């Protein structure tokens, strides 16, 4: 039996969460075209008779600007400490030099694979240029070209990962797919809709907490709060005549129903909490 922690690192928007979902064959982590979508370390556990891989998606690596960022980078640090194998993900079309600076500064003590992602969006020449840029680097002894979005070359990647996985007994029961509670995934699904529906600072000034998750006879009743920093943001989230919050609610509800395979009654409220991203108590209350 082989088992171990395989943790995904990279700059914001490289496609880490998309890759976690592709490796798991199931959507666990939310995804958006905007940077800084993921704020937590999200484990996905893949178990067969031969191996157990505990994948971790992590927030994109950045210079922290406020306390929430610091918490996000702490999640990255935790994942760096227990990794058996590091997957270093780079978008073929991003700034390779900046990615290289980050990967070099990680001082990895475990094996790593350099993954060049989004090859569906780059010509062969560009892909080859990326390979020649990275192949000299210490952390890039093995390079794999993938498209996480199309799940292309993801099975080959999985094979390589298994080869590099240490021998050992499983850490989790075989039916566990994550270490996080359903409530967490519900709040993330709502947050994803906010990333998709709103521009500018709104997604970054927002968080979501589920404060009620009750099993009724025919459905699950969920009550969640959308937290923003300002009254003006609350008005935008609600929209004219409640139009926007209704849209968030109906899109999120459909996806939550799929995720838990049950009918859902979803109630959303918006709360203003000035500077919650800087406030240790609020951050703790909201799961950071
Ligand atoms: N064309 C293309 N798009 C991709 C691919 N992988 C991810 N994307 C897109 O890139 C964007 C960012 O993907 P995420 O998975 O959210 O990226 P991330 O690295 O988790 O980002 P953060 O959580 O912000 O650090 C989304 O719009 C994805 O659909 C890919 O292989 N090809
Ligand atoms: Mg992500």
PDB file of C-alpha atoms and ligand atoms in Angstrom, residues 10-19 21 29-39 57-61 89 91 117-121 146-151 195, ligand 1:
ATOM      1  CA  UNK A  10       1.191  27.991  -7.512  1.00  0.00           C
ATOM      2  CA  UNK A  11       0.353  31.615  -8.139  1.00  0.00           C
ATOM      3  CA  UNK A  12      -3.267  32.784  -8.071  1.00  0.00           C
ATOM      4  CA  UNK A  13      -5.309  31.599 -11.049  1.00  0.00           C
ATOM      5  CA  UNK A  14      -2.810  28.942 -12.225  1.00  0.00           C
ATOM      6  CA  UNK A  15      -5.633  26.367 -12.098  1.00  0.00           C
ATOM      7  CA  UNK A  16      -4.892  24.612  -8.786  1.00  0.00           C
ATOM      8  CA  UNK A  17      -8.520  24.126  -7.807  1.00  0.00           C
ATOM      9  CA  UNK A  18      -9.437  22.999 -11.313  1.00  0.00           C
ATOM     10  CA  UNK A  19      -6.616  20.450 -11.075  1.00  0.00           C
ATOM     11  CA  UNK A  21     -11.236  18.615  -9.135  1.00  0.00           C
ATOM     12  CA  UNK A  29     -12.971  23.196  -4.813  1.00  0.00           C
ATOM     13  CA  UNK A  30     -14.582  26.302  -6.220  1.00  0.00           C
ATOM     14  CA  UNK A  31     -13.125  27.865  -9.342  1.00  0.00           C
ATOM     15  CA  UNK A  32     -13.317  31.304 -10.916  1.00  0.00           C
ATOM     16  CA  UNK A  33     -11.575  33.373 -13.587  1.00  0.00           C
ATOM     17  CA  UNK A  34     -10.668  35.875 -10.856  1.00  0.00           C
ATOM     18  CA  UNK A  35      -7.482  35.644  -8.771  1.00  0.00           C
ATOM     19  CA  UNK A  36      -7.502  34.675  -5.083  1.00  0.00           C
ATOM     20  CA  UNK A  37     -10.551  32.473  -5.182  1.00  0.00           C
ATOM     21  CA  UNK A  38      -9.321  29.776  -2.809  1.00  0.00           C
ATOM     22  CA  UNK A  39      -8.807  30.903   0.793  1.00  0.00           C
ATOM     23  CA  UNK A  57      -5.523  22.544  -2.980  1.00  0.00           C
ATOM     24  CA  UNK A  58      -4.057  25.736  -1.508  1.00  0.00           C
ATOM     25  CA  UNK A  59      -4.548  29.489  -1.929  1.00  0.00           C
ATOM     26  CA  UNK A  60      -2.438  31.130  -4.630  1.00  0.00           C
ATOM     27  CA  UNK A  61       0.879  32.383  -3.256  1.00  0.00           C
ATOM     28  CA  UNK A  89       1.515  24.464 -11.104  1.00  0.00           C
ATOM     29  CA  UNK A  91      -0.125  28.682 -16.242  1.00  0.00           C
ATOM     30  CA  UNK A 117      -1.163  24.011 -17.229  1.00  0.00           C
ATOM     31  CA  UNK A 118      -3.653  25.433 -19.751  1.00  0.00           C
ATOM     32  CA  UNK A 119      -1.830  23.919 -22.729  1.00  0.00           C
ATOM     33  CA  UNK A 120      -5.175  24.031 -24.544  1.00  0.00           C
ATOM     34  CA  UNK A 121      -4.599  27.806 -24.629  1.00  0.00           C
ATOM     35  CA  UNK A 146      -1.539  19.342 -18.732  1.00  0.00           C
ATOM     36  CA  UNK A 147      -4.883  20.927 -19.278  1.00  0.00           C
ATOM     37  CA  UNK A 148      -6.663  20.717 -15.952  1.00  0.00           C
ATOM     38  CA  UNK A 149      -9.808  22.139 -17.518  1.00  0.00           C
ATOM     39  CA  UNK A 150     -10.071  19.376 -20.120  1.00  0.00           C
ATOM     40  CA  UNK A 151      -8.568  16.799 -17.759  1.00  0.00           C
ATOM     41  CA  UNK A 195     -17.186  35.529  -7.658  1.00  0.00           C
TER      42      UNK A 195
HETATM   43  N1  LIG B   1      -8.161  27.188 -20.762  1.00  0.00           N
HETATM   44  C1  LIG B   1      -7.922  26.669 -19.552  1.00  0.00           C
HETATM   45  N2  LIG B   1      -8.385  27.278 -18.460  1.00  0.00           N
HETATM   46  C2  LIG B   1      -8.109  26.724 -17.264  1.00  0.00           C
HETATM   47  C3  LIG B   1      -7.379  25.524 -17.117  1.00  0.00           C
HETATM   48  N3  LIG B   1      -7.271  25.236 -15.807  1.00  0.00           N
HETATM   49  C4  LIG B   1      -7.929  26.222 -15.148  1.00  0.00           C
HETATM   50  N4  LIG B   1      -8.439  27.124 -16.027  1.00  0.00           N
HETATM   51  C5  LIG B   1      -9.211  28.340 -15.719  1.00  0.00           C
HETATM   52  O1  LIG B   1      -8.394  29.238 -14.995  1.00  0.00           O
HETATM   53  C6  LIG B   1      -9.174  29.983 -14.059  1.00  0.00           C
HETATM   54  C7  LIG B   1      -8.609  29.824 -12.659  1.00  0.00           C
HETATM   55  O2  LIG B   1      -8.775  28.482 -12.228  1.00  0.00           O
HETATM   56  P1  LIG B   1      -8.730  28.069 -10.696  1.00  0.00           P
HETATM   57  O3  LIG B   1      -8.740  26.586 -10.634  1.00  0.00           O
HETATM   58  O4  LIG B   1      -9.770  28.809  -9.929  1.00  0.00           O
HETATM   59  O5  LIG B   1      -7.283  28.633 -10.308  1.00  0.00           O
HETATM   60  P2  LIG B   1      -6.544  28.597  -8.882  1.00  0.00           P
HETATM   61  O6  LIG B   1      -5.109  28.356  -9.139  1.00  0.00           O
HETATM   62  O7  LIG B   1      -7.228  27.648  -7.972  1.00  0.00           O
HETATM   63  O8  LIG B   1      -6.758  30.107  -8.399  1.00  0.00           O
HETATM   64  P3  LIG B   1      -6.725  30.699  -6.886  1.00  0.00           P
HETATM   65  O9  LIG B   1      -7.636  29.882  -6.045  1.00  0.00           O
HETATM   66  O10 LIG B   1      -7.209  32.089  -7.053  1.00  0.00           O
HETATM   67  O11 LIG B   1      -5.300  30.645  -6.449  1.00  0.00           O
HETATM   68  C8  LIG B   1     -10.603  29.462 -14.184  1.00  0.00           C
HETATM   69  O12 LIG B   1     -11.311  30.316 -15.042  1.00  0.00           O
HETATM   70  C9  LIG B   1     -10.402  28.080 -14.817  1.00  0.00           C
HETATM   71  O13 LIG B   1     -11.509  27.648 -15.578  1.00  0.00           O
HETATM   72  C10 LIG B   1      -6.919  24.876 -18.316  1.00  0.00           C
HETATM   73  O14 LIG B   1      -6.294  23.821 -18.320  1.00  0.00           O
HETATM   74  N5  LIG B   1      -7.223  25.502 -19.493  1.00  0.00           N
END
